[in-house]
XYZ file of C-alpha atoms in Angstrom:
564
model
C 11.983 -37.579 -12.852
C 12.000 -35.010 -15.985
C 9.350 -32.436 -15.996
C 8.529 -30.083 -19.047
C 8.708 -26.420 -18.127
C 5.492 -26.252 -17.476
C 5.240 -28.526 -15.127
C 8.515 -27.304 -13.195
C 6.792 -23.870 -13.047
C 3.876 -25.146 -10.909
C 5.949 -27.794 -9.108
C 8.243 -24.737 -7.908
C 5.437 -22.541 -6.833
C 4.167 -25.814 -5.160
C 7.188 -26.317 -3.140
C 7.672 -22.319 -2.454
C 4.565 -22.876 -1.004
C 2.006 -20.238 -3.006
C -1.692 -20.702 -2.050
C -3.028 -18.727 -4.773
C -1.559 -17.613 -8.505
C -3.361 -14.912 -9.917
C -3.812 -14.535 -13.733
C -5.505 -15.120 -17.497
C -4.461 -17.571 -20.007
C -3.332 -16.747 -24.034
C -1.772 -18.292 -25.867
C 2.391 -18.483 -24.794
C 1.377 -20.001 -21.240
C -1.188 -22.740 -22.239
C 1.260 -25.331 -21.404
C 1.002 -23.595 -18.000
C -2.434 -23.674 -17.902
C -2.648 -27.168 -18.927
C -0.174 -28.002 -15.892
C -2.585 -26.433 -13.414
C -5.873 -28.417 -14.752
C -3.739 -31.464 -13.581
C -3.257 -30.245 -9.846
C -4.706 -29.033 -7.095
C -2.409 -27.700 -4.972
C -1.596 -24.206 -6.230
C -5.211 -22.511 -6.622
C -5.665 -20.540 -9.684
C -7.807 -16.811 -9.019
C -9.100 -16.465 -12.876
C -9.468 -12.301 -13.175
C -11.083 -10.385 -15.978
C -8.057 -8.114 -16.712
C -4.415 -8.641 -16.057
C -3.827 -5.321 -14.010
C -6.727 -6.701 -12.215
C -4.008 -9.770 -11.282
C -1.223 -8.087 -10.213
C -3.656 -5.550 -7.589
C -5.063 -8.952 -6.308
C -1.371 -10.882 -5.682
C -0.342 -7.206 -4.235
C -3.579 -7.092 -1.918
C -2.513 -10.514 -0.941
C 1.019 -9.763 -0.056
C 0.243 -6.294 1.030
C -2.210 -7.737 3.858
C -0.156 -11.406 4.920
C 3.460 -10.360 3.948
C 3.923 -12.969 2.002
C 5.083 -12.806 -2.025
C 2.227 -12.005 -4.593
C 2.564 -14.306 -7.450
C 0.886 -13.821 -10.986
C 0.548 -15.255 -14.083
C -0.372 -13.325 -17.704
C 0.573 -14.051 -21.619
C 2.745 -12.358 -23.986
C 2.486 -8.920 -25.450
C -0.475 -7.701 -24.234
C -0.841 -9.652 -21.454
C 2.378 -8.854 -20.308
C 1.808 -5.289 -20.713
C -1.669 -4.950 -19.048
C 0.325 -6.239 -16.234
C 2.847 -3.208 -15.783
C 0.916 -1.117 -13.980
C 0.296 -3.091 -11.160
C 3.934 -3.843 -11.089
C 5.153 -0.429 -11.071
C 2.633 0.189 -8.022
C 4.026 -3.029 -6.674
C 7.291 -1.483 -7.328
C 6.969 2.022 -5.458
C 5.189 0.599 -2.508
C 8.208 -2.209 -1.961
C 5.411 -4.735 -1.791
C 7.067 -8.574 -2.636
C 5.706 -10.137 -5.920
C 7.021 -12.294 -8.623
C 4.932 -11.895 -11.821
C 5.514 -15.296 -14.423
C 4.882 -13.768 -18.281
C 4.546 -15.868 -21.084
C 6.863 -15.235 -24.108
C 7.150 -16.069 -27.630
C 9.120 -19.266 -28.477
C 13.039 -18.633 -28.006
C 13.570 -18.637 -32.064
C 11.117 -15.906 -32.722
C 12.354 -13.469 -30.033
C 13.353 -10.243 -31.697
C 11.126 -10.880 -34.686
C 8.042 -9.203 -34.175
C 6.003 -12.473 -33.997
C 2.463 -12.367 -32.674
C 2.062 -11.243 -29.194
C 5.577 -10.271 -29.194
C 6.971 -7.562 -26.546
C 10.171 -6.850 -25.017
C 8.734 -8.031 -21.270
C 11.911 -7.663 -19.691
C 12.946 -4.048 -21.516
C 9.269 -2.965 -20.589
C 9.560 -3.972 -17.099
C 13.194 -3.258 -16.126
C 12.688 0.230 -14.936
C 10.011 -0.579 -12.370
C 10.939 -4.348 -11.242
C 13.671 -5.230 -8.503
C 15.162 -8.023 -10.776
C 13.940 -9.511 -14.136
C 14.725 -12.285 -15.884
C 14.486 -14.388 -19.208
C 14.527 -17.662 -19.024
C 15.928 -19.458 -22.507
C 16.804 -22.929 -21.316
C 14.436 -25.349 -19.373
C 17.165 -26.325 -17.277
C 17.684 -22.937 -15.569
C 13.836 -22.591 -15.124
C 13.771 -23.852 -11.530
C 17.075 -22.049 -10.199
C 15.338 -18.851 -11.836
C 11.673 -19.471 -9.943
C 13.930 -19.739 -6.810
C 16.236 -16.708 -7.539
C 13.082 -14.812 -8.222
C 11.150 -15.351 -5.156
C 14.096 -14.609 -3.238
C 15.682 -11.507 -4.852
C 11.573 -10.473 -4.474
C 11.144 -11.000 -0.466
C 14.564 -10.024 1.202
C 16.382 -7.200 1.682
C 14.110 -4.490 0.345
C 10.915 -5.826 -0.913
C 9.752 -5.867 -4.947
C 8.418 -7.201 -7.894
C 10.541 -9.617 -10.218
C 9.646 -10.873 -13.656
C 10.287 -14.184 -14.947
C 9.938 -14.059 -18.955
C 9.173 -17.360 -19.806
C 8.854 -18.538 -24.293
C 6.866 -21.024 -24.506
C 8.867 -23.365 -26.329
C 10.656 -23.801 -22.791
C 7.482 -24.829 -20.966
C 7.377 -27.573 -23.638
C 10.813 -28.756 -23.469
C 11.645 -31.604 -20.171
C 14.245 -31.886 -17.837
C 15.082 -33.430 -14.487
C 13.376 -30.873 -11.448
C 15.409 -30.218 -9.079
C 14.452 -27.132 -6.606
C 16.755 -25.658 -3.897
C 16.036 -24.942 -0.363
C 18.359 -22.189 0.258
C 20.262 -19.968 -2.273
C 22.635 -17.723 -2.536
C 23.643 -14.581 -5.526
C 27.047 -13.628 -5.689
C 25.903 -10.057 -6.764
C 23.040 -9.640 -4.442
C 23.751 -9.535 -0.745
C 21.167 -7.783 1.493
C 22.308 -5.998 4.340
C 20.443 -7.539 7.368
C 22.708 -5.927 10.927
C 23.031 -2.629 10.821
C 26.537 -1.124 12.630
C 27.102 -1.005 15.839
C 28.501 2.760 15.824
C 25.837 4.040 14.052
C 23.138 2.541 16.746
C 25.553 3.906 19.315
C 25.150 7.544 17.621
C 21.452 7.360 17.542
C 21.008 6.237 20.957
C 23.017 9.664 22.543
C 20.837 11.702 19.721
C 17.695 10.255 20.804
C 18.756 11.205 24.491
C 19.607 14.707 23.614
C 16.567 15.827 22.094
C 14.556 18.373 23.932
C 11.466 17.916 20.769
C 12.047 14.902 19.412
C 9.670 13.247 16.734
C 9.564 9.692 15.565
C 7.944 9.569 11.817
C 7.769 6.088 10.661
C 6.589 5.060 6.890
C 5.542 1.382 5.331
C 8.872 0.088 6.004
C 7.838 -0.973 9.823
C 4.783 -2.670 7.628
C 6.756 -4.270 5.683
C 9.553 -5.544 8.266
C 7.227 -6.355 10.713
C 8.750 -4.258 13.145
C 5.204 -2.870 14.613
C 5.172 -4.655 17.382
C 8.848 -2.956 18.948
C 8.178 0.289 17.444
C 5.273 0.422 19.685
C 7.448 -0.855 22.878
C 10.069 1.819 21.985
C 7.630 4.499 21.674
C 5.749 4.207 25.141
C 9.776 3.825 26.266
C 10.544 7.128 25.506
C 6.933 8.861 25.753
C 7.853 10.521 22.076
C 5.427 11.676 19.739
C 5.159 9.618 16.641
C 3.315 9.925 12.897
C 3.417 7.803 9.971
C 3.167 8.199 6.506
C -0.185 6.987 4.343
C 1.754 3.592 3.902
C 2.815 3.169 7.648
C -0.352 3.348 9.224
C -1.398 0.766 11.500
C 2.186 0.186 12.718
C 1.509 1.962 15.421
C -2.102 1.853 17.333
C -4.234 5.098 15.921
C -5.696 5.334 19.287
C -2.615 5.605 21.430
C -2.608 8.982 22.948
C 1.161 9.583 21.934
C 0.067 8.973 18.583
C -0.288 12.615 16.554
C -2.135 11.156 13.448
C -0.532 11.083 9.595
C 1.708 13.677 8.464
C 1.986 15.436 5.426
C 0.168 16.901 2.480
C -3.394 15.851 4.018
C -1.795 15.335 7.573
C -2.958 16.542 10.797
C -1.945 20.333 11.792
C -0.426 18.859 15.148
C 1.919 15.589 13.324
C 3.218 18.480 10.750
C 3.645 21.002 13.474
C 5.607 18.689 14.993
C 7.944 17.523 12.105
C 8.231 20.947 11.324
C 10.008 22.348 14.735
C 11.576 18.807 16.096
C 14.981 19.281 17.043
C 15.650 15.142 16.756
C 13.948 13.283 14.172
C 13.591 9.208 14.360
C 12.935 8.110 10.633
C 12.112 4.706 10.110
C 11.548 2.555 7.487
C 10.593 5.692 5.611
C 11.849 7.103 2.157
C 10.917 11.327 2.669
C 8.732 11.639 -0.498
C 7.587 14.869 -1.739
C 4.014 14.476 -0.386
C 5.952 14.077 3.334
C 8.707 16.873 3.379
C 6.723 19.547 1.332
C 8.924 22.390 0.246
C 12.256 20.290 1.074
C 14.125 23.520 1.502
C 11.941 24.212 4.592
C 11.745 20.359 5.656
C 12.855 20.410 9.300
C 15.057 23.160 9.518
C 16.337 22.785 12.853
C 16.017 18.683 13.270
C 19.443 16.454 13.145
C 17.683 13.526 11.541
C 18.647 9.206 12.153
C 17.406 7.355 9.381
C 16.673 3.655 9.883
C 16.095 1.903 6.493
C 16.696 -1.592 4.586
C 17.735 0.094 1.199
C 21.163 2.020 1.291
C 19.700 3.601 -1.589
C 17.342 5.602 0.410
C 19.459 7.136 2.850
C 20.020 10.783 2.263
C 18.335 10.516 -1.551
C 15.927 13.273 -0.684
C 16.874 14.419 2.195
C 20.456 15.046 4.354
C 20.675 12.622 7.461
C 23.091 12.897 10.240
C 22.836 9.500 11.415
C 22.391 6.551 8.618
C 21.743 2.988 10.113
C 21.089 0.245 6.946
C 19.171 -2.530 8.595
C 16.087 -4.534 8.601
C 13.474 -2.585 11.160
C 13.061 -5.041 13.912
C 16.493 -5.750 15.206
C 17.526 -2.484 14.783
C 14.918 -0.796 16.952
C 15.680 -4.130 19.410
C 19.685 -3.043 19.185
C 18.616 0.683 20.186
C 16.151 -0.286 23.063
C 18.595 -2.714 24.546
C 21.112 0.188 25.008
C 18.499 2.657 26.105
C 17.175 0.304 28.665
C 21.459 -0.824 29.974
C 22.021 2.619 29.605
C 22.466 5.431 32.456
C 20.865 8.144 30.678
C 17.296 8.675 29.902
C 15.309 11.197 28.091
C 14.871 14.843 29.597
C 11.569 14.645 31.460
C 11.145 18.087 31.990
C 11.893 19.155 28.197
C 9.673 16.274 27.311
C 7.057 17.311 29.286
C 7.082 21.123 27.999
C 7.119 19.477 24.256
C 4.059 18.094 25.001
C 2.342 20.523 26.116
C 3.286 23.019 22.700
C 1.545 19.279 20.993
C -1.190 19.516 22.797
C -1.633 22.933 21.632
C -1.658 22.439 18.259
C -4.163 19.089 18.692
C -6.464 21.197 20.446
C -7.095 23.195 16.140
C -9.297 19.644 16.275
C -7.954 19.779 11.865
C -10.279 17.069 11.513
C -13.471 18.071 12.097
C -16.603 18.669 9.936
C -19.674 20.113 9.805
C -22.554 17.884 9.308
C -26.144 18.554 7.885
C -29.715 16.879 7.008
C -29.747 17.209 3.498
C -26.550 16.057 2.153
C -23.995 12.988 3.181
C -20.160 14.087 4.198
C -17.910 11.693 3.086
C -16.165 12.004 6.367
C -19.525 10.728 7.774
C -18.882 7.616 6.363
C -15.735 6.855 7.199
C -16.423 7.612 10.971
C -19.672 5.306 11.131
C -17.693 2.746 8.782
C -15.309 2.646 11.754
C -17.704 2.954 14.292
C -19.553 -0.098 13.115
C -16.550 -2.273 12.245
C -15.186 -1.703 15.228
C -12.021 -0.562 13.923
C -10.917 -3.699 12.908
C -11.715 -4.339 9.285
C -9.139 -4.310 6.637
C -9.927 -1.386 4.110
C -8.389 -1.121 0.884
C -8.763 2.626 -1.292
C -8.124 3.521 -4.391
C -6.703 7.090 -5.093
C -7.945 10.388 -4.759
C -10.342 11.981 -1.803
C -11.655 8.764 -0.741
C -8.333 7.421 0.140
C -6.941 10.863 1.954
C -10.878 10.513 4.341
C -9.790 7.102 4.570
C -6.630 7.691 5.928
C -7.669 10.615 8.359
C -10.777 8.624 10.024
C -10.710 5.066 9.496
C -8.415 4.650 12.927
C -5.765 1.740 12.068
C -4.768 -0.266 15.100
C -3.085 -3.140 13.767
C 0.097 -3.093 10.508
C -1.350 -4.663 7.262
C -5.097 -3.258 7.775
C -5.111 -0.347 5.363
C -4.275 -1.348 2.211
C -3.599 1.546 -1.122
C -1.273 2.551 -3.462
C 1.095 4.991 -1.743
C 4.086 5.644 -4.131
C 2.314 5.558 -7.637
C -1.017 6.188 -7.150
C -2.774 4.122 -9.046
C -6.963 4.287 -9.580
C -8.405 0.937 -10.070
C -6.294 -0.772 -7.262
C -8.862 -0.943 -4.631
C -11.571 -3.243 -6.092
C -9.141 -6.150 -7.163
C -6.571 -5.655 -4.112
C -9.459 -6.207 -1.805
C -10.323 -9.926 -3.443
C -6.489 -10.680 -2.518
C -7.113 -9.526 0.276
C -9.866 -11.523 1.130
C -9.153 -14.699 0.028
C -5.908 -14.178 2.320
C -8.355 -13.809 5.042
C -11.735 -15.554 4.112
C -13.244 -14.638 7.446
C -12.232 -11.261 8.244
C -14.337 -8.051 7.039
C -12.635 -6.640 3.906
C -14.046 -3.111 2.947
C -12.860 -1.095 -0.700
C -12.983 2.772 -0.264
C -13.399 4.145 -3.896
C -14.636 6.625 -5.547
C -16.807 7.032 -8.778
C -13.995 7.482 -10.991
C -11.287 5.085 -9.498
C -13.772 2.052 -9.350
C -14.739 1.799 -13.404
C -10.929 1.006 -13.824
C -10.978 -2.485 -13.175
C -15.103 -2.680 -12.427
C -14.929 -5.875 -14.113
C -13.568 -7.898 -11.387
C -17.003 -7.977 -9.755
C -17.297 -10.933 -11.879
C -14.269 -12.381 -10.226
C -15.770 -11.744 -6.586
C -18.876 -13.801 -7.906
C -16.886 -16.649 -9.476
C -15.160 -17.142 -6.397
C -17.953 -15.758 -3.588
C -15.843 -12.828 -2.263
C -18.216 -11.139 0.228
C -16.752 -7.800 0.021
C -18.218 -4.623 0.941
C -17.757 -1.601 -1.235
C -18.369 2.107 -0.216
C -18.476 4.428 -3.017
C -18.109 7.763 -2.118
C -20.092 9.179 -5.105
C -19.522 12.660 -5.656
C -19.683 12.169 -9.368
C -16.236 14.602 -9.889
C -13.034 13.503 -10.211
C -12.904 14.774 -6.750
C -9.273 15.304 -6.170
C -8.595 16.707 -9.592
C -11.377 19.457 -9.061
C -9.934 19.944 -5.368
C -6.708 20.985 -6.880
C -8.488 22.982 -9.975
C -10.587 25.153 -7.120
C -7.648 25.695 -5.329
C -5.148 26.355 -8.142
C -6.701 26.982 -11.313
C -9.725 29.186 -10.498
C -11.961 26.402 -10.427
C -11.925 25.582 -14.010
C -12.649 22.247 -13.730
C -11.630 21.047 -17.196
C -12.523 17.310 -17.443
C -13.389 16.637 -14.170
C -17.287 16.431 -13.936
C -18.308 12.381 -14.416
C -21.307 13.381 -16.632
C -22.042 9.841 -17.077
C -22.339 7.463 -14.716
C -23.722 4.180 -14.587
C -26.217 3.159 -11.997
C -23.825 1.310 -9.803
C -26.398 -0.872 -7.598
C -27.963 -2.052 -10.896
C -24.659 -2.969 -12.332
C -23.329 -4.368 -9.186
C -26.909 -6.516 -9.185
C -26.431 -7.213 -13.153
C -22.818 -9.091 -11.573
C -25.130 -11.008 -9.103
C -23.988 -9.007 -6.222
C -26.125 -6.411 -3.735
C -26.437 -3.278 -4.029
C -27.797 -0.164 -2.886
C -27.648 3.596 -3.415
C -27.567 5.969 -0.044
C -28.674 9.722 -0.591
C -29.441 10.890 2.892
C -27.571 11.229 5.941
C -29.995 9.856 8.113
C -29.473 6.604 6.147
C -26.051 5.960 5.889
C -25.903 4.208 9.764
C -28.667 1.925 8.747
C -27.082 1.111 5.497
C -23.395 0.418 6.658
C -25.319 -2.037 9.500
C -27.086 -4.179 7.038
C -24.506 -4.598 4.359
C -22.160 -5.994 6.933
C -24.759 -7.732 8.201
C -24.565 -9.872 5.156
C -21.563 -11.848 5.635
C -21.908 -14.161 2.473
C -22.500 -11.394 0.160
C -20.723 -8.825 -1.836
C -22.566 -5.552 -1.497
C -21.863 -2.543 -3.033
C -22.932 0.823 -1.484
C -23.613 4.032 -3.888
C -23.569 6.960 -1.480
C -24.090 10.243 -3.063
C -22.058 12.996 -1.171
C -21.444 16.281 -1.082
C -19.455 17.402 -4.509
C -18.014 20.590 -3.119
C -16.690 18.705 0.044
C -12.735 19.560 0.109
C -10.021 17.335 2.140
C -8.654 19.250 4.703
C -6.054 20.338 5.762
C -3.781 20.402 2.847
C -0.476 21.698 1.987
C -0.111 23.265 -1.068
C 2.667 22.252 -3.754
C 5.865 24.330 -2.876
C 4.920 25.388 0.885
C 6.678 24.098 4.084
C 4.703 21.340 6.379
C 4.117 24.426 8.631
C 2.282 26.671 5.771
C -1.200 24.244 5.472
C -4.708 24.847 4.526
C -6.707 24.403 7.726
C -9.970 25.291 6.296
C-alpha cells in the first residue's frame, strides 16, 4: 500500500505507539495536518506557541519516561521550538521534535519560512536529520525515536520539506533497528564493578550523591535497596530528586548551591564518594578546586562522555543505572566483607551534627506570606504525593527544599538550562500523561508570562491544573544575587507592571484567586484542590525581601555557604 509522506509520518508515530503529538500548523506541514484530521489514533495537543510544545512533550516524557514527540512549521516555527529542545537537551529528557521544511528545490534559497533547522539545532540535539526522499522517511522516524530513548537520553530532529510529505511510497516500518555508528553501551565491566565494590567497603565516610540519571534509568527502586544495604548517607541533585524517598532518615536532603548545610557537609569531607547517574555541574561541585578534597570518587553513568569531564574519578563504570547497582549489590551481598560498623556509626553521628543547624527553617509572621509557607502546607495538603512542576528562579530552589519527593518522576523543572516559561506548559504534559493525578506548577511572577498563553490550551483541553504563584513581584533570584553581590542595585529587576493574574486567569475561563495573608493561604490551597475539574490559579503575594537559604556563593567550596 503507498502512502504520501504525510501519511507515513502519522502511520509511524501510530505504530511507535505515541498517545499525544504536541504542536501548531503553518504552512510546510499542512499535509501533516491534513493526515491527522483523517485519524484518530495519534491525539493532537493544539498549543498557542511552539516552545509551549516542546515543554508539554518534555513534561510528558519527563513524568512517564516515555519519548516526547512534537510537531511545528518551518522557519519560525522551527525556531520557536529551540528552546525547549536545548532544555530537553541538558536535562537528557527523550524527545523527537518533526519540523516542517521548505520543498527540497528551494532549500538554500532563502524561500519563505526558510531556516537552516538542522544547522540551528545541531549543537543542542542528540541526532538530527533531513529527510530528502519519501522513501527514507519511515527508516528516519524509526532511527529517530531510537537514537532519542537509548543509551543516553535526548532530543532528535527530523527536518521534513514538504514536497516529501506530498510525494507516495510503499510504508514499510521496522520493529527493531540497528546504526552501524551508534552503539550504546548497556553492561558496564566487570573489573570496574569489582573496584567499586572493595572502595565502597573501605570507606570510613562514605557519601552516595545521585543526579537525574537514576530518574531517567529507572534505577530508583535498587538505589533505594542498596542504600538501606549499606546504611550510607545519600543526596541528590535538583534533577534526581524523588529517586530516593525524601523522608527516609538516611536521606540528607539536596546538595549544592541551595543544598542543605548537612548533604554539602557531607560531600565536602567524604572519604568515598558513590556518583550515580550524575554529571558534577558547577551548581553541585562549587569551587571545583575545593570539590571533595579528600574523596576517591566511582562514577556510575550511561554517557562515556561524562566521566571525568568536570571532575577526576578513580573508578569509571559506563552502564545503564539499574543493572549496574544490581551487579554491585549482588557482590556485596556474596561477599565476605561488609562495611565498617563502627566508622559508620561515628560518621553518623558528625551528620547528625551538622542536621541538627535545622538550614531550613524560617521565621513566620501575621502580616506577610513566606514563600516557604507555601510550599510546606502545599505538601502538607497533597500529601506529598502530587507531581509539581517549577519554573526557574526562587520558586523552584523553595520547591526543591520543602516539597518532600517520595517517588522518581514527581518533580518536574529545568535543571541544566534553566529555562523560565517551562512550568506552565510542562505541567499540561504532564497531566494529560496522568489525567487523574494532582499536577501542581510552582512559578513565579516573572517565569509564568513566558508562555502565559497556554492557559488557553488547559481550557481547550480541560486540564485541571493548579498553579501557585509565588508573587513577589521581583525577579526574585536576580535581585537575590544583586543584594548579595552587587550592593543591591537591583537594575531591572522590580516587575513594575503586573497584570492582575486571577482576572486574567478568569478572562481564560479558569479560577482564580489572589492570597495576601498568611492566615489564608491553608484555606486557599484546600479549596483549589478541592476543585478537581478545574484549573485554578493562585496569586499569593509574598514577602519581596525573602532570600533562599543557604546558598553558596559563585567561587566558594560546598563547605563555605550562606546559612543565614
Amino acid at each position: 500500500m503507498e502512502l504520501t509522506g504525510a501519511e507515513i509520518v502519522i502511520r509511524c508515530l501510530k505504530d511507535e505507539g505515541v498517545e499525544f503529538l504536541f504542536g501548531y500548523p503553518g504552512g510546510a506541514v499542512l499535509h501533516i495536518y491534513d493526515a491527522i484530521y483523517q485519524q484518530d489514533d495519534v491525539k493532537h495537543i493544539l498549543v498557542r506557541h511552539e516552545q509551549g510544545a516542546t515543554h508539554a512533550a518534555d513534561g510528558y516524557a519527563r513524568s512517564t519516561g516515555n519519548p516526547g514527540v512534537v510537531l511545528v512549521t518551518s522557519g519560525p516555527g522551527a525556531t520557536n521550538a529551540v528552546t525547549g529542545i536545548a532544555t530537553a537537551y541538558l536535562d537528557s529528557i527523550p524527545m523527537v521534535v518533526l519540523t516542517g521544511q521548505v520543498p527540497t528545490s528551494l532549500i538554500g534559497n532563502d524561500a519563505f519560512q526558510e531556516v537552516d533547522s538542522v544547522g540551528i539545532t545541531r549543537p543542542c540535539v542528540k541526532h538530527n536529520f533531513l529527510v530528502k526522499d519519501v522513501k527514507d522517511l519511515a527508516l528516519t522516524i524509526k532511527k529517530a525515536f531510537y537514537v532519542a530513548t537509548t543509551g543516553r537520553p535526548g532530543p532528535v530532529v527530523v527536518d521534513i520539506p514538504k514536497d516529501v510529505t506530498a510525494h507516495k511510497t510503499e510504508y514499510e516500518y521496522p520493529d527493531k533497528i540497528e546504526m552501524r555508528s551508534y552503539d550504546p553501551t548497556v553492561k558496564s565491566h566487570t573489573g570496574e564493578i569489582k573496584r567499586a565494590v572493595e572502595m565502597i567497603l573501605s570507606a570510613q565516610k562514605p557519601m552516595i550523591y545521585t543526579g537525574g540519571g537514576v530518574v531517567l534509568g529507572n534505577g530508583s527502586e535498587i538505589l533505594t535497596e542498596l542504600t538501606r544495604y549499606l546504611g550510607y548517607p545519600i543526596t541528590n541533585t535538583l534533577m534526581g530528586l524523588g529517586a530516593y524517598p525524601a523522608s527516609d532518615k538516611q536521606f540528607l536532603g539536596m546538595l549544592g548551591m541551595h543544598g542543605t548545610y548537612e548533604a554539602n557537609m557531607g560531600m565536602h569531607h567524604c572519604d568515598v564518594l558513590i556518583a550515580i547517574g550524575a554529571r558534577f555541574d558547577d551548581r553541585v561541585t562549587g569551587n571545583i578546586d575545593k570539590f571533595c578534597p579528600d574523596a576517591k570518587i566511582i562514577h556510575i553513568d550511561i554517557d562515556p562522555s561524562s566521566i571525568s569531564k568536570n571532575v577526576k574519578v578513580d573508578v569509571p563504570i559506563v552502564g545503564e543505572v539499574d543493572p549496574v547497582l544490581r551487579d554491585i549489590l549482588g557482590l556485596l551481598k556474596e561477599g565476605k566483607s561488609k562495611p565498617d560498623k563502627t566508622a559508620i556509626e561515628q560518621w553518623w553521628k558528625q551528620i547528625e551534627e551538622w542536621r541538627s543547624t535545622n538550614c531550613l527553617k524560617f521565621e513566620t509572621n501575621d502580616e506577610i506570606i513566606k514563600p516557604q509557607q507555601v510550599l510546606t502546607e502545599l505538601y502538607k495538603i497533597t500529601n506529598g504525593e502530587a507531581y509539581v512542576t517549577s519554573d526557574v528562579g526562587q520558586h523552584q530552589m523553595w520547591s526543591a527544599q520543602y516539597y518532600g519527593f517520595e517517588k522518581p518522576r514527581q518533580w518536574v523543572n529545568s535543571g541544566g538550562l534553566g529555562t523560565m516559561g517551562f512550568g506552565l506548559p510542562a505541567a499540561m504534559g504532564v497531566q494529560l500523561a496522568h489525567p487523574d493525578k494532582t499536577v501542581c506548577c510552582v512559578t513565579g511572577e516573572a517565569s509564568i508570562q513566558m508562555c502565559i498563553q497556554e492557559l488557553a490550551t488547559c481550557k481547550q483541553y480541560n486540564l485541571p491544573l493548579k498553579i501557585i504563584l509565588l508573587n513577589n513581584r521581583y525577579m526574585g533570584m536576580v535581585r537575590q544575587w544583586q543584594e548579595f553581590f552587587y550592593e543591591r542595585r537591583y537594575s531591572q529587576s522590580y516587575m513594575e507592571t503586573l497584570p492582575d493574574f486571577a482576572r486574567l486567569a478568569e478572562s481564560y475561563g479558569h479560577v482564580g484567586m489572589n492570597i495576601e495573608k498568611p492566615a489564608d493561604v491553608e484555606g486557599a490551597l484546600k479549596e483549589a484542590m478541592g476543585m478537581k475539574d478545574q484549573l485554578v490559579f493562585m496569586n499569593f503575594l509574598t514577602d519581596q525581601k525573602e532570600n533562599v537559604y543557604p546558598m553558596i556563593p559563585a567561587g566558594a567550596g560546598l563547605n563555605e555557604m550562606i546559612l543565614i
